[in-house]
Coordinates of C-alpha atoms in Angstrom, one line a residue:
X18 CA 20.2 -11.8 -35.5
X19 CA 19.7 -8.5 -37.4
X20 CA 17.4 -6.2 -35.7
X21 CA 14.2 -6.2 -37.7
X22 CA 13.2 -2.9 -39.4
X23 CA 9.8 -1.5 -38.2
X24 CA 7.4 -1.4 -41.3
X25 CA 4.2 -1.6 -39.8
X26 CA 2.7 -0.3 -36.4
X27 CA -0.6 -1.1 -34.7
X28 CA -1.7 1.8 -32.4
X29 CA -4.7 1.1 -30.0
X30 CA -4.5 3.1 -26.9
X31 CA -7.1 4.3 -24.2
X32 CA -4.5 6.8 -22.8
X33 CA -3.9 9.0 -25.6
X34 CA -1.0 11.0 -24.2
X35 CA 1.5 11.6 -26.9
X36 CA 0.1 9.2 -29.4
X37 CA -0.5 11.8 -32.3
X38 CA 3.1 12.8 -32.0
X39 CA 4.3 9.3 -31.7
X40 CA 2.2 8.3 -34.9
X41 CA 3.5 11.3 -36.8
X42 CA 7.1 10.4 -36.0
X43 CA 6.5 6.8 -37.1
X44 CA 4.8 8.1 -40.4
X45 CA 8.0 10.2 -41.1
X46 CA 10.0 7.0 -40.6
X47 CA 7.7 5.3 -43.4
X48 CA 6.0 3.1 -40.8
X49 CA 2.4 2.2 -41.9
X50 CA 0.0 2.7 -39.2
X51 CA -3.1 0.5 -38.3
X52 CA -5.5 1.6 -35.8
X53 CA -8.8 1.0 -34.3
X54 CA -11.9 2.9 -32.7
X55 CA -11.1 6.0 -30.9
X56 CA -7.4 6.0 -31.6
X57 CA -7.9 5.9 -35.4
X58 CA -10.3 8.7 -35.2
X59 CA -7.9 10.9 -33.1
X60 CA -4.9 10.1 -35.7
X61 CA -7.3 10.9 -38.6
X62 CA -8.3 14.2 -37.2
X63 CA -4.8 15.1 -36.8
X64 CA -4.3 14.6 -40.6
X65 CA -2.5 11.3 -40.4
X66 CA -2.9 8.5 -42.9
X67 CA -4.2 5.6 -41.0
X68 CA -5.3 2.1 -42.1
X69 CA -8.3 0.7 -40.1
X70 CA -8.0 -2.7 -38.7
X71 CA -11.4 -3.8 -40.1
X72 CA -9.9 -3.1 -43.7
X73 CA -7.1 -5.5 -42.9
X74 CA -9.3 -8.2 -41.3
X75 CA -12.1 -7.9 -43.9
X76 CA -14.4 -8.0 -40.8
X77 CA -16.1 -5.2 -39.0
X78 CA -16.0 -4.3 -35.4
X79 CA -18.7 -6.0 -33.6
X80 CA -20.4 -6.5 -30.1
X81 CA -20.1 -2.8 -29.4
X82 CA -16.4 -2.9 -29.8
X83 CA -15.7 -6.1 -27.8
X84 CA -14.3 -7.7 -31.0
X85 CA -11.9 -5.6 -33.0
X86 CA -8.5 -7.0 -33.2
X87 CA -9.2 -10.6 -32.2
X88 CA -8.5 -12.0 -35.7
X89 CA -5.9 -14.2 -37.3
X90 CA -4.8 -11.7 -39.8
X91 CA -3.8 -9.5 -36.8
X92 CA -2.3 -12.0 -34.5
X93 CA -0.6 -14.1 -37.1
X94 CA 1.1 -10.7 -38.2
X95 CA 2.2 -10.3 -34.7
X96 CA 3.3 -13.7 -33.7
X97 CA 4.8 -15.0 -36.8
X98 CA 8.6 -15.7 -36.2
X99 CA 10.5 -14.0 -39.2
X100 CA 13.3 -16.4 -38.9
X101 CA 11.2 -19.4 -39.7
X102 CA 10.5 -20.1 -43.4
X103 CA 7.4 -21.9 -42.6
X104 CA 6.0 -19.0 -40.7
X105 CA 7.0 -16.5 -43.6
X106 CA 5.3 -19.0 -46.1
X107 CA 2.2 -19.1 -44.1
X108 CA 1.9 -15.4 -43.9
X109 CA 2.5 -15.1 -47.8
X110 CA -0.3 -17.8 -48.5
X111 CA -2.8 -16.1 -46.4
X112 CA -1.9 -12.6 -47.7
X113 CA -0.9 -11.5 -44.2
X114 CA 1.6 -8.6 -43.6
X115 CA 3.7 -8.6 -40.6
X116 CA 3.2 -6.2 -37.6
X117 CA 6.5 -5.0 -36.1
X118 CA 5.3 -2.6 -33.3
X119 CA 2.3 -2.7 -31.1
X120 CA 1.6 0.2 -29.1
X121 CA -1.4 -0.6 -26.7
X122 CA -2.6 0.5 -23.3
X123 CA -5.6 -0.9 -21.4
X124 CA -9.1 0.0 -20.5
X125 CA -9.0 2.0 -17.1
X126 CA -10.3 -0.9 -15.0
X127 CA -8.6 0.1 -11.7
X128 CA -9.9 3.8 -12.0
X129 CA -13.4 2.6 -12.6
X130 CA -13.6 0.3 -9.7
X131 CA -12.1 2.9 -7.4
X132 CA -15.2 5.1 -8.0
X133 CA -17.6 4.9 -5.1
X134 CA -20.9 3.1 -6.0
X135 CA -19.6 2.0 -9.4
X136 CA -22.1 -0.5 -11.0
X137 CA -20.8 -4.1 -11.3
X138 CA -21.9 -4.1 -15.0
X139 CA -20.0 -1.0 -15.7
X140 CA -16.8 -2.4 -14.0
X141 CA -17.1 -5.7 -16.1
X142 CA -17.2 -3.6 -19.3
X143 CA -13.9 -2.0 -18.5
X144 CA -12.1 -5.4 -18.4
X145 CA -10.0 -5.3 -21.5
X146 CA -9.5 -8.4 -23.5
X147 CA -8.1 -7.4 -27.1
X148 CA -5.4 -5.1 -25.4
X149 CA -3.8 -7.7 -23.1
X150 CA -4.0 -10.1 -26.0
X151 CA -2.3 -7.9 -28.5
X152 CA 0.5 -6.9 -25.8
X153 CA 1.0 -10.6 -24.7
X154 CA 1.5 -11.6 -28.3
X155 CA 3.8 -8.8 -29.2
X156 CA 5.8 -9.4 -26.0
X157 CA 6.0 -13.1 -26.5
X158 CA 7.4 -12.5 -30.1
X159 CA 9.7 -9.5 -28.8
X160 CA 12.6 -11.0 -30.9
X161 CA 10.9 -9.4 -34.0
X162 CA 8.1 -7.1 -32.4
X163 CA 8.1 -4.2 -30.0
X164 CA 5.5 -3.9 -27.6
X165 CA 5.0 -0.6 -26.3
X166 CA 2.5 -0.3 -23.3
X167 CA 3.7 3.2 -21.6
X168 CA 3.4 6.5 -23.4
X169 CA 6.5 7.6 -21.5
X170 CA 8.5 5.2 -23.5
X171 CA 7.7 6.7 -26.9
X172 CA 10.5 9.2 -27.0
X173 CA 13.0 6.7 -26.3
X174 CA 11.7 4.3 -28.9
X175 CA 11.7 7.0 -31.5
X176 CA 15.1 8.2 -30.7
X177 CA 16.5 4.8 -31.2
X178 CA 14.6 4.3 -34.4
X179 CA 16.0 7.4 -35.8
X180 CA 19.5 6.6 -34.7
X181 CA 19.5 2.9 -35.8
X182 CA 16.5 2.4 -38.0
X183 CA 15.4 -0.5 -35.6
X184 CA 15.2 -1.4 -32.1
X185 CA 18.0 -3.4 -30.3
X186 CA 17.2 -6.7 -28.8
X187 CA 17.7 -5.3 -25.4
X188 CA 15.1 -2.6 -25.9
X189 CA 12.6 -5.1 -27.3
X190 CA 13.3 -7.3 -24.1
X191 CA 12.9 -4.4 -21.8
X192 CA 9.6 -3.4 -23.5
X193 CA 8.4 -7.0 -23.4
X194 CA 9.2 -7.3 -19.7
X195 CA 7.2 -4.1 -19.0
X196 CA 4.3 -5.2 -21.1
X197 CA 4.0 -8.4 -19.3
X198 CA 4.2 -6.8 -16.0
X199 CA 1.5 -4.5 -17.1
X200 CA -0.8 -7.3 -18.1
X201 CA 0.0 -9.3 -15.0
X202 CA -0.9 -6.3 -12.9
X203 CA -4.1 -5.7 -14.7
X204 CA -5.2 -9.3 -14.5
X205 CA -4.2 -9.4 -10.8
X206 CA -6.3 -6.3 -10.1
X207 CA -9.3 -7.9 -11.9
X208 CA -8.8 -11.1 -9.9
X209 CA -8.6 -9.2 -6.6
X210 CA -11.8 -7.2 -7.4
X211 CA -13.7 -10.4 -8.4
X212 CA -12.6 -12.3 -5.4
X213 CA -14.0 -9.7 -2.9
X214 CA -17.4 -11.3 -4.0
X215 CA -16.3 -14.6 -2.8
X216 CA -16.3 -16.0 0.8
X217 CA -13.0 -17.4 0.3
X218 CA -10.3 -15.2 1.7
X219 CA -7.5 -17.5 0.9
X220 CA -7.9 -19.0 -2.6
X221 CA -5.7 -21.6 -4.2
X222 CA -3.7 -18.9 -5.9
X223 CA -3.1 -15.4 -4.6
X224 CA -2.7 -12.4 -6.8
X225 CA -1.2 -9.0 -6.0
X226 CA -0.9 -6.0 -7.9
X227 CA 1.1 -2.7 -7.1
X228 CA 2.4 0.5 -8.9
X229 CA 5.7 1.7 -8.0
X230 CA 5.5 5.2 -6.6
X231 CA 9.0 5.8 -5.6
X232 CA 12.6 4.4 -5.5
X233 CA 13.6 4.9 -1.8
X234 CA 17.1 6.0 -0.8
X235 CA 17.5 2.6 0.8
X236 CA 15.7 0.1 3.0
X237 CA 16.0 -0.6 6.8
X238 CA 19.7 -0.1 6.2
X239 CA 21.8 1.9 3.8
X240 CA 23.2 -1.3 2.1
X241 CA 19.6 -2.5 1.4
X242 CA 17.7 -1.3 -1.7
X243 CA 14.0 -0.5 -1.5
X244 CA 10.9 0.9 -3.4
X245 CA 7.4 2.0 -2.6
X246 CA 4.3 0.5 -4.1
X247 CA 0.7 1.3 -3.9
X248 CA -1.8 -1.3 -4.3
X249 CA -3.8 -0.9 -7.4
X250 CA -6.9 -1.6 -5.8
X251 CA -6.4 0.2 -2.5
X252 CA -9.8 -0.5 -0.7
X253 CA -9.3 2.4 1.8
X254 CA -7.2 5.5 2.3
X255 CA -3.6 4.5 3.3
X256 CA -0.1 5.8 3.8
X257 CA 1.0 4.5 0.3
X258 CA -1.3 7.2 -1.2
X259 CA -0.6 9.8 1.1
X260 CA 0.4 13.3 -0.1
X261 CA 3.9 14.4 0.9
X262 CA 3.6 18.2 1.6
X263 CA 7.2 18.7 2.4
X264 CA 10.5 17.6 3.9
X265 CA 13.1 15.1 2.9
X266 CA 12.3 12.2 0.9
X267 CA 10.5 9.4 2.8
X268 CA 12.8 6.5 3.9
X269 CA 11.8 2.9 4.2
X270 CA 11.8 3.2 8.0
X271 CA 9.7 6.5 8.1
X272 CA 7.0 4.7 6.0
X273 CA 6.8 1.8 8.5
X274 CA 6.6 4.2 11.4
X275 CA 4.1 6.6 9.6
X276 CA 2.0 3.5 8.8
X277 CA 2.2 2.3 12.4
X278 CA 0.9 5.7 13.6
X279 CA -1.9 5.9 11.0
X280 CA -3.1 2.2 12.1
X281 CA -3.2 3.4 15.7
X282 CA -4.9 6.7 15.5
X283 CA -7.6 5.5 13.2
X284 CA -8.8 3.2 15.9
X285 CA -10.2 6.2 17.7
X286 CA -13.1 8.4 17.1
X287 CA -12.1 11.1 19.1
X288 CA -9.1 13.5 18.7
X289 CA -6.1 11.1 19.1
X290 CA -2.3 11.3 18.8
X291 CA 0.5 8.8 18.7
X292 CA 4.1 8.9 18.9
X293 CA 5.9 6.0 17.1
X294 CA 9.6 5.0 17.3
X295 CA 10.9 2.0 15.6
X296 CA 7.4 0.8 14.6
X297 CA 6.1 0.8 18.4
X298 CA 4.2 3.6 20.0
X299 CA 6.1 5.3 22.8
X300 CA 3.1 7.3 23.6
X301 CA -0.4 7.7 22.7
X302 CA -3.4 9.8 24.1
X303 CA -6.9 10.9 23.5
X304 CA -8.1 14.4 24.4
X305 CA -10.8 16.9 23.7
X306 CA -8.3 18.9 21.3
X307 CA -5.5 17.5 19.1
X308 CA -2.8 19.6 20.7
X309 CA -3.7 18.2 24.1
X310 CA -3.6 14.8 22.7
X311 CA -0.3 15.2 21.2
X312 CA 1.2 16.8 24.5
X313 CA -0.1 13.8 26.5
X314 CA 1.3 11.4 23.8
X315 CA 4.7 12.9 24.1
X316 CA 4.8 12.7 27.8
X317 CA 4.2 8.8 27.5
X318 CA 8.0 8.7 27.0
X319 CA 9.6 12.1 26.2
X320 CA 13.2 10.6 25.8
X321 CA 12.0 8.0 23.1
X322 CA 9.8 10.7 21.4
X323 CA 13.0 12.6 20.2
X324 CA 13.4 11.8 16.4
X325 CA 10.0 10.0 16.3
X326 CA 7.1 10.0 14.0
X327 CA 3.8 11.8 15.0
X328 CA 0.4 10.9 13.9
X329 CA -2.9 12.5 14.5
X330 CA -6.5 11.6 13.5
X331 CA -7.4 15.3 13.3
X332 CA -6.0 18.2 11.2
X333 CA -2.5 19.4 12.4
X334 CA -3.4 22.9 13.7
X335 CA -1.4 25.8 15.0
X336 CA -1.5 24.7 18.6
X337 CA 0.1 21.2 17.5
X338 CA 2.7 23.1 15.6
X339 CA 3.4 25.4 18.5
X340 CA 3.8 22.5 20.8
X341 CA 6.4 20.6 18.5
X342 CA 8.2 23.9 17.7
X343 CA 8.8 24.7 21.4
X344 CA 11.8 23.6 23.7
X345 CA 13.9 21.0 21.9
X346 CA 11.3 18.5 20.5
X347 CA 12.5 17.0 17.4
X348 CA 10.5 14.6 14.9
X349 CA 11.2 12.9 11.6
X350 CA 7.7 13.0 10.2
X351 CA 4.1 14.1 10.8
X352 CA 0.8 12.2 9.6
X353 CA -2.4 14.0 9.7
X354 CA -5.6 14.2 7.5
X355 CA -4.8 17.9 7.0
X356 CA -2.5 20.6 7.9
X357 CA -3.7 24.2 8.7
X358 CA -1.5 26.7 6.6
X359 CA -0.6 28.6 9.9
X360 CA 0.6 25.2 11.4
X361 CA 2.6 24.4 8.3
X362 CA 4.3 27.8 8.4
X363 CA 5.3 27.2 12.0
X364 CA 6.4 23.7 11.9
X365 CA 8.6 24.2 8.7
X366 CA 10.2 27.4 9.6
X367 CA 10.6 27.7 13.4
X368 CA 12.5 24.6 14.6
X369 CA 15.8 23.9 13.2
X370 CA 14.7 20.7 11.7
X371 CA 11.6 22.3 10.1
X372 CA 12.7 22.2 6.5
X373 CA 13.6 18.5 6.7
X374 CA 10.4 17.1 8.4
X375 CA 8.3 14.9 6.3
X376 CA 4.6 16.1 6.2
X377 CA 2.2 13.4 5.1
X378 CA -1.6 14.2 4.5
X379 CA -3.6 11.1 4.5
X380 CA -7.4 11.3 4.5
X381 CA -9.3 9.4 7.3
X382 CA -12.5 9.5 5.4
X383 CA -13.5 6.1 6.1
X384 CA -13.3 3.6 9.1
X385 CA -10.8 0.7 8.9
X386 CA -11.9 -2.3 7.2
X387 CA -10.9 -6.0 7.3
X388 CA -8.3 -6.8 4.8
X389 CA -5.5 -9.3 4.2
X390 CA -2.0 -8.6 5.3
X391 CA 1.1 -10.0 3.6
X392 CA 4.4 -11.0 5.2
X393 CA 7.1 -12.4 3.3
X394 CA 9.2 -15.6 4.4
X395 CA 12.0 -17.3 2.7
X396 CA 10.6 -19.0 -0.4
X397 CA 7.0 -17.6 0.0
X398 CA 4.7 -15.4 2.1
X399 CA 1.9 -15.5 4.6
X400 CA -1.5 -14.0 4.4
X401 CA -3.8 -13.2 7.4
X402 CA -6.8 -11.0 8.0
X403 CA -6.0 -7.8 9.8
X404 CA -6.5 -7.7 13.8
X405 CA -9.7 -5.4 13.4
X406 CA -11.1 -6.7 17.0
X407 CA -11.7 -3.9 19.5
X408 CA -12.9 -5.1 22.8
X409 CA -15.7 -3.1 24.6
X410 CA -16.9 -3.2 28.3
X411 CA -19.4 -5.9 27.5
X412 CA -16.4 -8.3 26.5
X413 CA -14.7 -7.8 30.0
X414 CA -15.1 -10.8 32.4
X415 CA -14.2 -9.8 35.9
X416 CA -11.8 -12.4 37.5
X417 CA -11.1 -10.7 40.9
X418 CA -13.1 -10.0 44.0
X419 CA -13.1 -6.2 43.1
X420 CA -14.6 -5.0 39.8
X421 CA -12.8 -2.1 38.1
X422 CA -14.2 1.4 38.4
X423 CA -15.8 3.0 35.4
X424 CA -12.8 5.1 35.1
X425 CA -10.3 2.1 35.1
X426 CA -12.6 0.3 32.6
X427 CA -12.2 3.3 30.1
X428 CA -8.4 3.3 30.8
X429 CA -8.0 -0.5 30.3
X430 CA -9.9 -0.5 27.0
X431 CA -7.8 2.4 25.7
X432 CA -4.6 0.6 26.9
X433 CA -5.9 -2.7 25.3
X434 CA -6.4 -0.9 21.9
X435 CA -2.8 0.7 21.9
X436 CA -1.3 -2.7 22.9
X437 CA -2.6 -4.2 19.7
X438 CA -0.1 -1.8 17.9
X439 CA 2.9 -2.8 20.2
X440 CA 5.3 -5.5 19.3
X441 CA 4.8 -8.6 21.4
X442 CA 5.3 -9.2 24.2
X443 CA 3.3 -6.2 24.8
X444 CA 2.4 -4.3 28.1
X445 CA 0.8 -0.9 28.1
X446 CA 0.3 1.3 31.3
X447 CA -2.2 4.1 31.0
X448 CA -4.2 6.8 33.0
X449 CA -6.9 9.0 31.7
X450 CA -6.7 7.7 28.1
X451 CA -3.1 8.5 27.9
X452 CA -0.2 5.9 27.7
X453 CA 2.4 6.3 30.4
X454 CA 4.6 3.3 29.9
X455 CA 5.1 0.6 27.1
X456 CA 7.0 -2.7 27.3
X457 CA 7.5 -3.8 23.6
X458 CA 9.1 -6.6 21.8
X459 CA 10.4 -8.7 24.9
X460 CA 10.9 -12.3 24.9
X461 CA 9.1 -12.7 28.5
X462 CA 6.0 -11.1 29.7
X463 CA 7.6 -10.2 33.0
X464 CA 10.4 -8.2 31.3
X465 CA 7.7 -6.4 29.4
X466 CA 6.0 -5.3 32.6
X467 CA 9.4 -4.2 34.1
X468 CA 10.1 -2.1 31.0
X469 CA 6.8 -0.4 30.8
X470 CA 7.1 0.2 34.6
X471 CA 10.6 1.7 34.1
X472 CA 9.4 4.0 31.3
X473 CA 6.6 5.1 33.6
X474 CA 8.8 5.7 36.8
X475 CA 6.8 7.4 39.6
X476 CA 3.8 7.7 37.3
X477 CA 3.0 4.0 37.5
X478 CA 1.4 4.4 40.7
X479 CA -2.4 4.4 40.2
X480 CA -2.4 3.5 36.5
X481 CA -3.8 0.4 34.8
X482 CA -2.1 -2.2 32.8
X483 CA -3.1 -4.0 29.5
X484 CA -1.3 -7.1 28.3
X485 CA -1.7 -8.4 24.6
X486 CA -1.5 -12.1 25.8
X487 CA -2.1 -14.0 29.2
X488 CA 0.4 -13.9 32.1
X489 CA 2.0 -17.5 32.0
X490 CA 3.1 -16.9 35.7
X491 CA 2.2 -14.7 38.5
X492 CA 5.5 -12.7 38.5
X493 CA 4.6 -10.2 35.9
X494 CA 1.4 -9.5 37.7
X495 CA 3.2 -9.0 41.0
X496 CA 5.7 -6.7 39.5
X497 CA 2.9 -4.6 38.3
X498 CA 1.1 -4.6 41.5
X499 CA 4.2 -3.7 43.5
X500 CA 4.7 -0.6 41.2
X501 CA 1.2 0.7 42.0
X502 CA -0.9 -0.8 39.1
X503 CA -4.6 -0.8 40.3
X504 CA -6.3 -2.8 37.6
X505 CA -5.2 -5.3 34.9
X506 CA -6.6 -6.4 31.4
X507 CA -5.4 -9.6 29.9
X508 CA -7.0 -12.3 27.7
X509 CA -6.7 -15.0 30.3
X510 CA -6.4 -18.7 29.4
X511 CA -3.3 -19.7 31.3
X512 CA -3.0 -22.9 33.4
X513 CA -1.8 -20.5 36.1
X514 CA -4.7 -17.9 35.9
X515 CA -5.7 -18.7 39.4
X516 CA -2.3 -17.5 40.8
X517 CA -2.4 -14.3 38.9
X518 CA -6.0 -13.8 40.1
X519 CA -4.9 -14.4 43.7
X520 CA -2.0 -12.1 43.5
X521 CA -4.5 -9.2 42.5
X522 CA -6.9 -10.1 45.0
X523 CA -4.2 -9.9 47.8
X524 CA -3.4 -6.4 46.5
X525 CA -7.0 -5.5 46.2
X526 CA -6.5 -4.8 42.6
X527 CA -9.2 -5.6 39.7
X528 CA -8.4 -7.9 36.9
X529 CA -10.6 -8.5 33.9
X530 CA -10.3 -11.2 31.2
X531 CA -11.1 -10.7 27.4
X532 CA -10.5 -14.0 25.9
X533 CA -8.9 -12.5 23.0
X534 CA -5.2 -12.4 22.3
X535 CA -3.5 -9.6 20.2
X536 CA 0.0 -10.7 19.4
X537 CA 1.8 -8.5 17.0
X538 CA 5.0 -10.3 15.8

């Protein structure tokens, strides 16, 4: 099929980047330009000859601009197949000229609903109807019509038109695919926004919309391809929207670890630091000062901390930078709500790894909210609400003869919160709101206990233990008590709970049940 020459173009854009130059170049190629509203005014003010859509349709814009291009004389001109005599005859009979290029981008719905306190009526008015309809029509008929949705494509389109006088089938297919992706993401954003008003979290059909931020060097391994997307309707601050201040390009694994650190430290209101390795916290701590929290988190497992990701919920200050720059500490990335200038200078220049460390600034200006998480499986995906449950002292049911002390309760609740962020089976040992040992991702709970005790070493004596799920047998509890654990938090609910309680009573330890499991698979 011979590539059709572009003789007539419809330009109607909200984002007017480059539109005047694009129209001027089309005019120089003897392309007639149709336009509407603000686009027509912008082109006319630039001295370009523009034919108004209302002149073509014989019908004025109405309903405050809601109806402009929704007319047979426009859509027939776009949708007609030039290779069908019946279509050509129908256009001729109605005096309709074909439209060969449609350059349209859409009302800024996403930006509008992202503004705090935006009125619902204002958001509804930013739902574009004519724009997506034009794009879909042009993209459907891409054998004959070019659908241009992205201003960044103007130069390549013009270059090809100048060189060939027409656009190749490959270019028109590429533009059509991009147009459909744009309208799909736009509709998904609207669907997600509207669904927030409904009580149904899991509707019959699920819509997602994301914008690619970056192509990553590779995925979990060098032979895997990967890219980073940001949700078009991110409900709260997140790592995908973080500002990278320096260092090497973020990798797939960096992003997962940074997100794990972000999720953990934002659970706490006071200064908190987390050290994350392979998506598990090797250490975490709360303290009066960020640098003290960082030092205590690092001591949770100094060996595993090498090459880790560090996250803080307070600005990264000079004391934090001094700690990381001293001795032979090495980190891959640092996450914080802000970075003090002196701290940036220290951490990026003094250590050998300073010029490579990724620095990610992510605001913590709102508390975490319940949202829906997505996990892919072969042939589909799973949705679930986030685990935003946090236990308090009032949730603890004492199961043993001895009740925990106030200090033990504080340590148990801290350890339980950290355990939410550890891969199951998960066991966390802590003292003074600092992690001293973590057992993560084990197939048996007793092995998770042994691993946590092994990480803690001699520091295990006098600590407390939190488990993400119940102990199916008494062996895990017995291992912990033998190492010197004084208090244990677990959900309870095992048929052998009586055995674990008896083991704790024999050792004079305290055990509390929460009734809530926190698996993280």
